[in-house]
Amino acid sequence: MSLHSIASADAQENFLQCLLQNSDNSTTSISKVIYTQNNSSYSSILDFTIQNRRFLKAATPKPQVIVKPLQVSHIQSVIFCSQLHGMQVRVRSGGHDYEGLSYISHVPYVVIDLINLRSISIDVEKTTAWIQAGATIGELYHKIADTSGTLGFPAGVCPSVGVGGHFSGGGYGILLRKYGLAADHVVDAHLIDVKGRLLDRKSMGEDLFWAIRGGGGASFGVIVAWKVELVTVPSTVTVCSSLRSLKQNLTQLVHRWQFVADKFDEDLITGVFLSSVNASTGGNRTVIASFESVFLGGVDGVIPLMQKSFPELGLVEKECTETSWVRAVLHHARFPIEASLDVLFNRSPVTKRFYKAKSDYVREPMPEIAFEGIFELFNEKEGGNAEIMLVPYGGKMSEIPESAIPFPHRAGNIYKMSPVVYWYEEGSETAERHISWIRKLHSFLTPFVSKNPRASYINYRDIDIGANKIRGYTSYKQASIWGRKYFRNNFDRLVVVKTMVDPHNFFRNEQSIPSLSSWRKQKDD
């Protein structure tokens, strides 16, 4: 055994002893929720909510310790002992981080897996809910649907996403144009800071409360729970799916969609999913677009709206189904609309895929030639399992100031573009081919998307746009490269808040907000 290995083993043992000696064991002993690589269940616990097979490889860095806390004091102990023994902390809620930063580090680290902290309490009279950070949005939706037929919440449509990370990055779904983001409706939170204090909105102060609603909570502490304001939804919601092919003027339809999608009535959202499929004849591939609409009301309301604003689509009643808000979510999550609501409880997909994703914001309609170029890339082999989601803005999103919370992508954005490429074959060569393909697509889109900076969405994390040093200190200038793409002018305020609440930059990863204090110390040294 090398000296390095011996030192690492000693550090881990000292860390474990620290946890046992500095925990409140009056309720549940922390020893019952600690898992090291020697535990038989270690691998299954680590892998269970890893959604991206890119990070299920043997070569992927693994935590020295996983802690699945059952109470706040367990988290406080981890924070205290990690600082004492030089361990980094990663916090995992649902495991959907696109770059795996909630459970991967390249230095010795511990994962706080919040899966056991998932209680949800709804107050129907006050239309509020307390949600622990380990709950998923699917569990939240199921609880809301069990409680009321006229309440909803404007979070995402992938039910296995954890609320801890989702809300802290913004969070959007089918109610985006009516109500804005999930983070826009957070009214309180419980957070454990670097000193181990459990803070609520009043005790953390408005600056920190502002920062964690869209600025990425992992930079500032461990979010334990959110209090949110629920929203009103009608008992009848209509979903419409309109499939169109290149032979049905798809290019012209998507081009025209850009001019109207952000101007629809706020009760209507019509997104577009572009993908490549096998052609019905000849064995070649072709591109299809699925225009997916959700209307807060009956079908007799959506047809006239679409005929007036987007007659080119030719929406007809047989493409629409009246249902409830929660079943509209099921539909957009690609479940059968009549499926049992219990599918919302699934935290791990039946089939896990490799994938790489990116995001862009479009502020001026792209020309038809841009879509033609995208479709040519779809015809390449690696593009066969790719798709692009176009999510329209406008409505409530244009009414909320860009500095209201750290999420800045508001008025002036027509839609968000989210390309993703999937693959199923093992091997680094296959991975590199697909990642190169989406990077080529990203490069092709450069003239057509937002500029100065080219904006991205923090919840669709992309290390390609810039990263901090994980060893040592990251300068403000270096972090600005990626920080302004996610947060635009709000990045500076986030840095100020970070410097106040975590001056030594304990809570950090490759794309965490840096502390000016730690950078200045490094310069002085």
Coordinates of C-alpha atoms in Angstrom, one line a residue:
M1 CA 0.0 0.0 0.0
S2 CA 1.4 3.4 -0.9
L3 CA 1.9 6.2 1.6
H4 CA -0.8 8.2 -0.1
S5 CA -3.3 5.3 0.3
I6 CA -2.4 4.9 4.0
A7 CA -2.8 8.7 4.5
S8 CA -6.2 8.6 2.7
A9 CA -7.3 5.6 4.8
D10 CA -6.3 7.4 8.0
A11 CA -8.1 10.6 7.0
Q12 CA -11.3 8.6 6.3
E13 CA -11.1 6.8 9.6
N14 CA -10.5 10.1 11.4
F15 CA -13.5 11.5 9.6
L16 CA -15.7 8.6 10.6
Q17 CA -14.7 8.8 14.2
C18 CA -15.5 12.5 14.1
L19 CA -19.0 11.8 12.9
L20 CA -19.6 9.2 15.6
Q21 CA -18.2 11.5 18.3
N22 CA -20.0 14.7 17.2
S23 CA -23.5 13.6 16.4
D24 CA -26.8 13.9 18.3
N25 CA -27.7 10.3 18.6
S26 CA -30.7 10.8 20.8
T27 CA -33.1 9.9 18.0
T28 CA -31.2 7.9 15.4
S29 CA -27.5 7.1 15.6
I30 CA -25.6 8.5 12.6
S31 CA -23.8 5.1 12.4
K32 CA -27.0 3.7 10.9
V33 CA -26.8 6.0 7.9
I34 CA -23.1 5.9 7.1
Y35 CA -21.9 3.9 4.1
T36 CA -18.2 3.4 3.1
Q37 CA -16.8 1.4 0.2
N38 CA -16.6 -1.6 2.5
N39 CA -20.4 -1.7 2.9
S40 CA -22.1 -4.3 0.7
S41 CA -24.9 -1.8 -0.1
Y42 CA -22.5 1.1 -1.0
S43 CA -22.6 0.7 -4.8
S44 CA -26.3 0.2 -5.0
I45 CA -26.9 3.3 -2.9
L46 CA -24.5 5.4 -4.9
D47 CA -25.8 4.2 -8.3
F48 CA -29.5 4.2 -7.5
T49 CA -30.3 7.8 -8.5
I50 CA -27.4 8.4 -10.9
Q51 CA -29.5 9.2 -14.0
N52 CA -26.7 9.5 -16.6
R53 CA -24.7 6.3 -17.5
R54 CA -21.7 8.5 -18.3
F55 CA -21.1 8.6 -14.6
L56 CA -21.7 4.9 -13.8
K57 CA -18.3 3.9 -15.1
A58 CA -15.7 2.2 -12.8
A59 CA -13.3 5.0 -13.5
T60 CA -15.7 7.7 -12.2
P61 CA -14.5 9.1 -8.9
K62 CA -16.4 7.7 -5.9
P63 CA -17.0 9.2 -2.5
Q64 CA -15.1 7.9 0.5
V65 CA -18.3 8.0 2.5
I66 CA -22.1 8.3 1.7
V67 CA -24.3 9.7 4.5
K68 CA -28.1 9.3 4.2
P69 CA -29.3 11.6 7.0
L70 CA -32.5 11.0 8.8
Q71 CA -32.3 14.3 10.8
V72 CA -30.8 17.7 10.6
S73 CA -28.1 16.9 13.1
H74 CA -26.6 14.3 10.8
I75 CA -26.0 16.9 8.2
Q76 CA -24.6 19.3 10.7
S77 CA -22.1 16.6 11.8
V78 CA -21.0 16.0 8.2
I79 CA -20.4 19.7 7.7
F80 CA -18.4 20.0 10.9
C81 CA -16.2 16.9 10.4
S82 CA -15.6 17.6 6.7
Q83 CA -14.1 20.9 7.5
L84 CA -12.0 19.4 10.3
H85 CA -10.6 16.6 8.2
G86 CA -10.3 18.2 4.7
M87 CA -13.2 16.4 3.0
Q88 CA -15.3 18.1 0.3
V89 CA -19.1 17.8 0.5
R90 CA -21.5 16.9 -2.4
V91 CA -25.2 17.1 -1.8
R92 CA -27.6 14.9 -3.8
S93 CA -31.3 15.3 -4.0
G94 CA -32.5 13.5 -7.1
G95 CA -29.2 12.8 -9.0
H96 CA -30.1 14.7 -12.1
D97 CA -27.1 17.0 -12.3
Y98 CA -26.2 16.9 -16.0
E99 CA -22.5 16.8 -15.2
G100 CA -22.7 14.7 -12.0
L101 CA -21.5 17.4 -9.7
S102 CA -23.9 16.5 -7.0
Y103 CA -22.1 13.2 -6.4
I104 CA -18.7 13.4 -8.1
S105 CA -15.5 15.2 -7.0
H106 CA -11.8 14.7 -7.9
V107 CA -10.6 15.2 -4.3
P108 CA -11.6 13.2 -1.2
Y109 CA -15.3 13.8 -0.6
V110 CA -18.5 12.7 1.1
V111 CA -21.9 12.6 -0.5
I112 CA -24.9 13.7 1.6
D113 CA -27.7 11.8 0.0
L114 CA -31.0 13.5 1.0
I115 CA -33.3 10.6 -0.1
N116 CA -34.5 10.0 3.4
L117 CA -35.5 13.6 4.0
R118 CA -38.6 13.7 1.7
S119 CA -41.6 14.6 3.7
I120 CA -44.3 16.9 2.2
S121 CA -46.8 18.9 4.2
I122 CA -49.6 20.8 2.4
D123 CA -51.8 23.5 4.0
V124 CA -54.8 23.7 1.6
E125 CA -56.3 26.8 3.4
K126 CA -53.1 28.8 3.1
T127 CA -52.2 27.2 -0.3
T128 CA -48.6 26.5 0.9
A129 CA -46.5 23.4 1.2
W130 CA -43.3 22.5 3.1
I131 CA -41.2 20.1 1.0
Q132 CA -38.0 18.5 2.3
A133 CA -35.2 18.7 -0.2
G134 CA -34.9 14.9 -0.8
A135 CA -38.5 14.7 -2.2
T136 CA -39.0 14.6 -6.0
I137 CA -41.3 16.8 -8.0
G138 CA -43.2 13.7 -8.8
E139 CA -43.8 13.0 -5.1
L140 CA -44.9 16.7 -4.7
Y141 CA -47.3 16.5 -7.6
H142 CA -48.8 13.2 -6.3
K143 CA -49.3 14.8 -2.8
I144 CA -50.9 17.9 -4.3
A145 CA -53.3 15.8 -6.5
D146 CA -54.3 13.7 -3.5
T147 CA -55.1 16.9 -1.6
S148 CA -56.8 19.1 -4.1
G149 CA -58.1 19.1 -7.7
T150 CA -57.6 22.8 -8.2
L151 CA -54.1 23.4 -6.8
G152 CA -50.8 22.9 -8.7
F153 CA -47.2 24.0 -8.8
P154 CA -45.1 25.4 -11.6
A155 CA -42.1 23.0 -11.5
G156 CA -40.8 20.6 -14.1
V157 CA -42.2 17.5 -15.9
C158 CA -39.6 14.9 -15.1
P159 CA -41.0 13.3 -11.9
S160 CA -37.7 11.9 -10.6
V161 CA -36.0 15.3 -10.3
G162 CA -35.2 16.2 -6.7
V163 CA -36.7 19.5 -5.4
G164 CA -33.4 20.4 -3.7
G165 CA -31.5 21.2 -6.8
H166 CA -34.5 21.9 -9.1
F167 CA -35.9 24.8 -7.1
S168 CA -32.4 26.2 -6.4
G169 CA -31.7 26.6 -10.1
G170 CA -35.1 28.0 -11.1
G171 CA -37.2 25.0 -12.2
Y172 CA -39.8 25.3 -15.0
G173 CA -42.6 23.2 -16.5
I174 CA -46.0 23.4 -18.2
L175 CA -47.2 26.4 -16.0
L176 CA -44.2 28.5 -17.0
R177 CA -46.0 31.1 -19.0
K178 CA -48.9 31.4 -16.5
Y179 CA -46.9 31.4 -13.2
G180 CA -43.2 31.6 -13.9
L181 CA -40.7 29.3 -12.2
A182 CA -40.8 27.1 -9.2
A183 CA -38.2 29.4 -7.5
D184 CA -40.5 32.4 -8.0
H185 CA -42.9 30.7 -5.6
V186 CA -40.5 29.8 -2.8
V187 CA -41.5 31.8 0.3
D188 CA -39.2 30.3 3.0
A189 CA -36.5 27.7 3.3
H190 CA -34.4 25.8 5.8
L191 CA -30.7 25.8 5.1
I192 CA -27.7 24.6 7.1
D193 CA -24.8 27.0 6.6
V194 CA -21.0 26.5 6.8
K195 CA -21.1 27.0 10.6
G196 CA -23.7 24.2 11.0
R197 CA -26.5 26.6 11.8
L198 CA -30.1 25.7 10.7
L199 CA -31.5 28.9 9.2
D200 CA -34.9 30.0 7.9
R201 CA -35.7 33.0 5.8
K202 CA -35.7 35.4 8.7
S203 CA -32.4 34.2 10.3
M204 CA -30.5 33.8 7.0
G205 CA -31.6 37.3 5.8
E206 CA -33.0 38.4 2.4
D207 CA -29.6 38.4 0.6
L208 CA -29.0 34.7 1.1
F209 CA -32.7 33.9 0.6
W210 CA -32.5 35.7 -2.7
A211 CA -29.3 33.8 -3.7
I212 CA -30.6 30.2 -3.1
R213 CA -33.7 30.8 -5.3
G214 CA -32.1 30.4 -8.7
G215 CA -28.4 30.8 -7.8
G216 CA -27.8 27.1 -7.1
G217 CA -28.2 26.2 -3.5
A218 CA -25.0 24.0 -3.3
S219 CA -22.8 27.1 -3.3
F220 CA -24.2 28.4 0.0
G221 CA -25.0 25.5 2.2
V222 CA -27.2 22.4 2.4
I223 CA -30.9 23.2 1.7
V224 CA -33.0 20.9 3.9
A225 CA -36.5 22.1 3.0
W226 CA -38.5 24.6 0.9
K227 CA -41.8 26.4 1.7
V228 CA -43.7 27.2 -1.5
E229 CA -46.8 28.9 -2.5
L230 CA -49.1 26.7 -4.5
V231 CA -51.0 28.0 -7.5
T232 CA -54.6 27.6 -8.8
V233 CA -55.3 25.4 -11.8
P234 CA -58.6 24.7 -13.4
S235 CA -60.2 21.2 -13.0
T236 CA -60.0 20.8 -16.7
V237 CA -56.7 21.2 -18.6
T238 CA -56.3 20.4 -22.3
V239 CA -53.2 18.8 -23.9
C240 CA -52.7 18.7 -27.6
S241 CA -50.0 16.8 -29.6
S242 CA -49.5 17.8 -33.2
L243 CA -46.9 15.7 -35.2
R244 CA -45.6 17.3 -38.3
S245 CA -43.0 16.1 -40.8
L246 CA -40.7 17.7 -43.4
K247 CA -43.3 16.9 -46.0
Q248 CA -45.9 18.9 -44.0
N249 CA -43.8 22.1 -44.1
L250 CA -42.1 21.4 -40.8
T251 CA -39.4 23.9 -41.4
Q252 CA -41.8 26.7 -42.2
L253 CA -44.0 25.8 -39.3
V254 CA -41.2 25.9 -36.7
H255 CA -39.9 29.2 -38.2
R256 CA -43.4 30.7 -37.9
W257 CA -43.9 29.3 -34.4
Q258 CA -41.0 31.6 -33.2
F259 CA -43.1 34.7 -34.0
V260 CA -46.1 33.7 -32.0
A261 CA -45.2 31.3 -29.2
D262 CA -44.2 34.0 -26.7
K263 CA -47.3 36.1 -27.5
F264 CA -50.0 33.4 -26.9
D265 CA -52.5 33.9 -24.1
E266 CA -50.7 33.1 -20.8
D267 CA -53.1 30.2 -20.3
L268 CA -51.5 28.5 -23.3
I269 CA -48.0 27.1 -23.7
T270 CA -47.0 25.4 -27.0
G271 CA -43.5 23.9 -27.0
V272 CA -41.8 22.0 -29.9
F273 CA -39.8 18.8 -29.8
L274 CA -37.6 18.2 -32.8
S275 CA -36.2 14.7 -33.4
S276 CA -34.9 12.3 -36.0
V277 CA -36.8 9.2 -36.8
N278 CA -36.7 6.4 -39.4
A279 CA -38.6 7.4 -42.6
S280 CA -41.6 5.2 -43.5
T281 CA -40.0 4.2 -46.8
G282 CA -36.4 3.8 -48.1
G283 CA -34.7 3.2 -44.8
N284 CA -33.6 6.8 -44.5
R285 CA -34.1 9.1 -41.6
T286 CA -36.2 12.2 -41.4
V287 CA -37.1 14.9 -39.0
I288 CA -40.3 15.3 -37.1
A289 CA -41.7 18.0 -34.9
S290 CA -44.1 17.5 -32.1
F291 CA -46.0 20.6 -31.2
E292 CA -47.0 20.0 -27.6
S293 CA -49.7 22.4 -26.2
V294 CA -51.1 22.7 -22.7
F295 CA -54.2 25.0 -22.2
L296 CA -55.6 25.8 -18.8
G297 CA -59.2 25.2 -19.8
G298 CA -61.3 23.1 -22.1
V299 CA -60.7 22.1 -25.7
D300 CA -63.4 24.6 -26.8
G301 CA -61.0 27.4 -25.6
V302 CA -57.7 26.2 -27.1
I303 CA -58.9 25.6 -30.7
P304 CA -60.1 29.2 -31.3
L305 CA -56.9 30.6 -29.7
M306 CA -54.7 28.5 -32.0
Q307 CA -56.7 29.2 -35.1
K308 CA -56.3 32.9 -34.4
S309 CA -52.7 33.0 -33.4
F310 CA -51.1 30.0 -35.2
P311 CA -53.5 28.9 -38.0
E312 CA -50.6 27.5 -40.0
L313 CA -50.3 24.6 -37.6
G314 CA -53.9 23.5 -38.4
L315 CA -54.6 22.2 -34.9
V316 CA -57.8 20.0 -34.9
E317 CA -59.8 18.8 -31.9
K318 CA -58.9 15.1 -32.4
E319 CA -55.3 16.1 -31.5
C320 CA -56.4 17.3 -28.1
T321 CA -57.5 15.6 -24.9
E322 CA -59.2 17.1 -21.9
T323 CA -57.7 16.0 -18.6
S324 CA -56.4 17.3 -15.3
W325 CA -53.3 19.4 -14.5
V326 CA -51.5 16.4 -12.9
R327 CA -52.3 14.2 -15.9
A328 CA -51.0 16.9 -18.2
V329 CA -47.7 16.5 -16.4
L330 CA -47.8 12.7 -17.0
H331 CA -48.4 13.3 -20.7
H332 CA -45.4 15.6 -20.9
A333 CA -43.3 13.1 -18.9
R334 CA -44.1 10.7 -21.7
F335 CA -46.4 8.4 -19.7
P336 CA -49.8 7.3 -20.9
I337 CA -52.2 10.0 -19.8
E338 CA -54.4 7.4 -18.1
A339 CA -51.4 5.8 -16.3
S340 CA -51.6 5.3 -12.5
L341 CA -50.4 8.4 -10.7
D342 CA -48.1 6.1 -8.8
V343 CA -45.6 6.3 -11.6
L344 CA -44.8 9.8 -10.2
F345 CA -43.0 7.9 -7.3
N346 CA -40.4 6.3 -9.5
R347 CA -37.0 7.8 -8.6
S348 CA -34.8 5.7 -11.0
P349 CA -35.6 5.2 -14.7
V350 CA -36.2 1.6 -16.0
T351 CA -33.5 2.2 -18.7
K352 CA -30.6 4.5 -18.0
R353 CA -29.0 6.2 -21.0
F354 CA -25.7 8.0 -21.7
Y355 CA -26.4 11.6 -22.6
K356 CA -24.9 15.1 -23.0
A357 CA -27.0 18.2 -23.1
K358 CA -26.7 21.9 -23.6
S359 CA -29.0 25.0 -23.5
D360 CA -29.4 28.3 -25.3
Y361 CA -31.7 31.3 -25.3
V362 CA -33.1 32.7 -28.5
R363 CA -33.9 36.5 -28.6
E364 CA -34.5 36.9 -32.3
P365 CA -36.3 34.5 -34.6
M366 CA -33.8 32.1 -36.3
P367 CA -34.0 32.0 -40.1
E368 CA -35.2 28.9 -41.9
I369 CA -31.6 28.2 -43.0
A370 CA -30.7 27.7 -39.3
F371 CA -33.4 24.9 -38.9
E372 CA -32.3 23.4 -42.2
G373 CA -28.7 23.2 -40.8
I374 CA -30.0 21.6 -37.6
F375 CA -31.9 19.0 -39.6
E376 CA -28.8 18.2 -41.6
L377 CA -26.9 17.5 -38.4
F378 CA -29.8 15.3 -37.3
N379 CA -29.1 13.1 -40.3
E380 CA -25.6 12.3 -39.1
K381 CA -25.3 8.9 -37.3
E382 CA -24.8 10.5 -33.9
G383 CA -27.8 12.7 -34.4
G384 CA -30.1 9.7 -34.7
N385 CA -30.8 9.7 -30.9
A386 CA -30.8 13.5 -30.4
E387 CA -33.7 15.8 -29.8
I388 CA -34.1 19.5 -29.3
M389 CA -36.7 21.0 -27.0
L390 CA -38.0 24.6 -27.7
V391 CA -39.7 26.1 -24.7
P392 CA -41.6 29.4 -25.3
Y393 CA -41.3 32.3 -22.8
G394 CA -43.4 35.4 -22.6
G395 CA -46.5 35.6 -20.3
K396 CA -45.5 35.8 -16.6
M397 CA -41.8 35.2 -17.5
S398 CA -41.7 38.7 -19.2
E399 CA -43.4 40.4 -16.2
I400 CA -40.9 39.4 -13.5
P401 CA -37.7 41.5 -13.3
E402 CA -34.5 39.7 -14.2
S403 CA -33.0 40.7 -10.8
A404 CA -36.0 39.5 -8.7
I405 CA -34.2 36.2 -8.1
P406 CA -30.8 35.1 -9.6
F407 CA -32.5 33.5 -12.6
P408 CA -32.1 36.3 -15.2
H409 CA -33.7 34.9 -18.4
R410 CA -36.9 36.9 -18.5
A411 CA -38.2 39.6 -20.9
G412 CA -36.6 39.6 -24.3
N413 CA -36.2 35.9 -24.6
I414 CA -38.5 34.3 -27.1
Y415 CA -37.7 30.7 -26.1
K416 CA -35.1 28.4 -24.6
M417 CA -33.5 25.8 -26.8
S418 CA -32.4 22.5 -25.1
P419 CA -30.5 20.0 -27.3
V420 CA -29.6 16.6 -25.9
V421 CA -27.9 13.6 -27.5
Y422 CA -28.4 10.0 -26.2
W423 CA -26.5 6.8 -26.8
Y424 CA -26.6 3.3 -25.5
E425 CA -23.2 1.7 -26.4
E426 CA -20.4 1.5 -23.8
G427 CA -16.9 2.9 -24.6
S428 CA -15.1 6.1 -24.5
E429 CA -14.9 6.3 -28.3
T430 CA -18.7 6.2 -28.7
A431 CA -19.1 8.8 -26.0
E432 CA -16.6 11.1 -27.6
R433 CA -18.3 10.8 -31.0
H434 CA -21.7 11.8 -29.5
I435 CA -20.3 14.6 -27.3
S436 CA -18.4 15.9 -30.3
W437 CA -21.7 15.9 -32.3
I438 CA -23.5 18.0 -29.8
R439 CA -20.6 20.4 -29.5
K440 CA -20.7 20.8 -33.3
L441 CA -24.4 21.6 -33.1
H442 CA -23.7 24.1 -30.3
S443 CA -21.0 25.7 -32.5
F444 CA -23.4 25.8 -35.5
L445 CA -26.0 27.7 -33.4
T446 CA -23.7 30.4 -32.3
P447 CA -24.9 33.1 -34.8
F448 CA -28.5 32.5 -34.0
V449 CA -28.7 32.6 -30.2
S450 CA -28.1 35.1 -27.4
K451 CA -24.8 36.9 -27.3
N452 CA -22.6 38.8 -24.8
P453 CA -23.0 36.6 -23.0
R454 CA -24.3 33.5 -24.7
A455 CA -26.8 32.5 -22.0
S456 CA -27.3 29.1 -20.5
Y457 CA -29.6 27.5 -17.9
I458 CA -27.9 26.5 -14.6
N459 CA -30.2 23.4 -14.2
Y460 CA -28.9 22.1 -17.6
R461 CA -25.4 22.3 -16.3
D462 CA -22.6 22.2 -19.0
I463 CA -19.0 22.1 -18.0
D464 CA -18.0 23.0 -21.6
I465 CA -18.9 26.7 -20.9
G466 CA -16.3 27.0 -18.1
A467 CA -15.3 25.5 -14.8
N468 CA -13.6 26.4 -11.5
K469 CA -10.4 24.9 -10.2
I470 CA -11.4 22.1 -7.8
R471 CA -8.0 22.2 -6.1
G472 CA -6.9 25.6 -4.8
Y473 CA -8.8 28.8 -5.4
T474 CA -10.8 30.1 -8.4
S475 CA -10.5 33.7 -9.3
Y476 CA -13.6 35.9 -9.9
K477 CA -12.5 36.4 -13.5
Q478 CA -12.3 32.7 -14.1
A479 CA -15.7 32.0 -12.6
S480 CA -17.2 34.9 -14.5
I481 CA -16.6 32.9 -17.7
W482 CA -19.4 30.5 -16.9
G483 CA -21.1 32.5 -14.2
R484 CA -22.3 35.3 -16.4
K485 CA -23.7 32.8 -18.9
Y486 CA -26.0 31.4 -16.2
F487 CA -26.7 34.5 -14.2
R488 CA -25.8 37.5 -16.4
N489 CA -25.6 40.7 -14.2
N490 CA -26.8 38.8 -11.1
F491 CA -23.5 36.9 -10.9
D492 CA -21.8 39.8 -9.1
R493 CA -24.4 39.9 -6.3
L494 CA -24.2 36.1 -5.9
V495 CA -20.4 36.5 -5.4
V496 CA -21.0 39.1 -2.7
V497 CA -23.5 36.9 -0.9
K498 CA -21.1 33.9 -1.2
T499 CA -18.3 35.9 0.3
M500 CA -20.5 36.9 3.3
V501 CA -21.9 33.5 4.1
D502 CA -19.0 31.1 3.1
P503 CA -15.9 33.2 2.9
H504 CA -13.5 30.2 2.8
N505 CA -15.4 28.6 -0.1
F506 CA -16.1 25.4 1.7
F507 CA -19.2 24.6 -0.4
R508 CA -17.7 24.4 -3.8
N509 CA -17.7 22.4 -7.0
E510 CA -16.6 23.0 -10.7
Q511 CA -19.4 25.5 -11.1
S512 CA -20.1 26.9 -7.7
I513 CA -20.2 30.6 -6.9
P514 CA -16.7 31.7 -5.7
S515 CA -15.8 33.6 -2.6
L516 CA -13.8 36.8 -3.1
S517 CA -12.2 36.3 0.4
S518 CA -10.7 32.9 -0.6
W519 CA -9.4 34.3 -3.9
R520 CA -7.8 37.3 -2.1
K521 CA -6.2 35.1 0.5
Q522 CA -4.7 33.0 -2.3
K523 CA -3.3 36.1 -4.0
D524 CA -1.9 37.4 -0.7
D525 CA -0.2 34.0 0.0

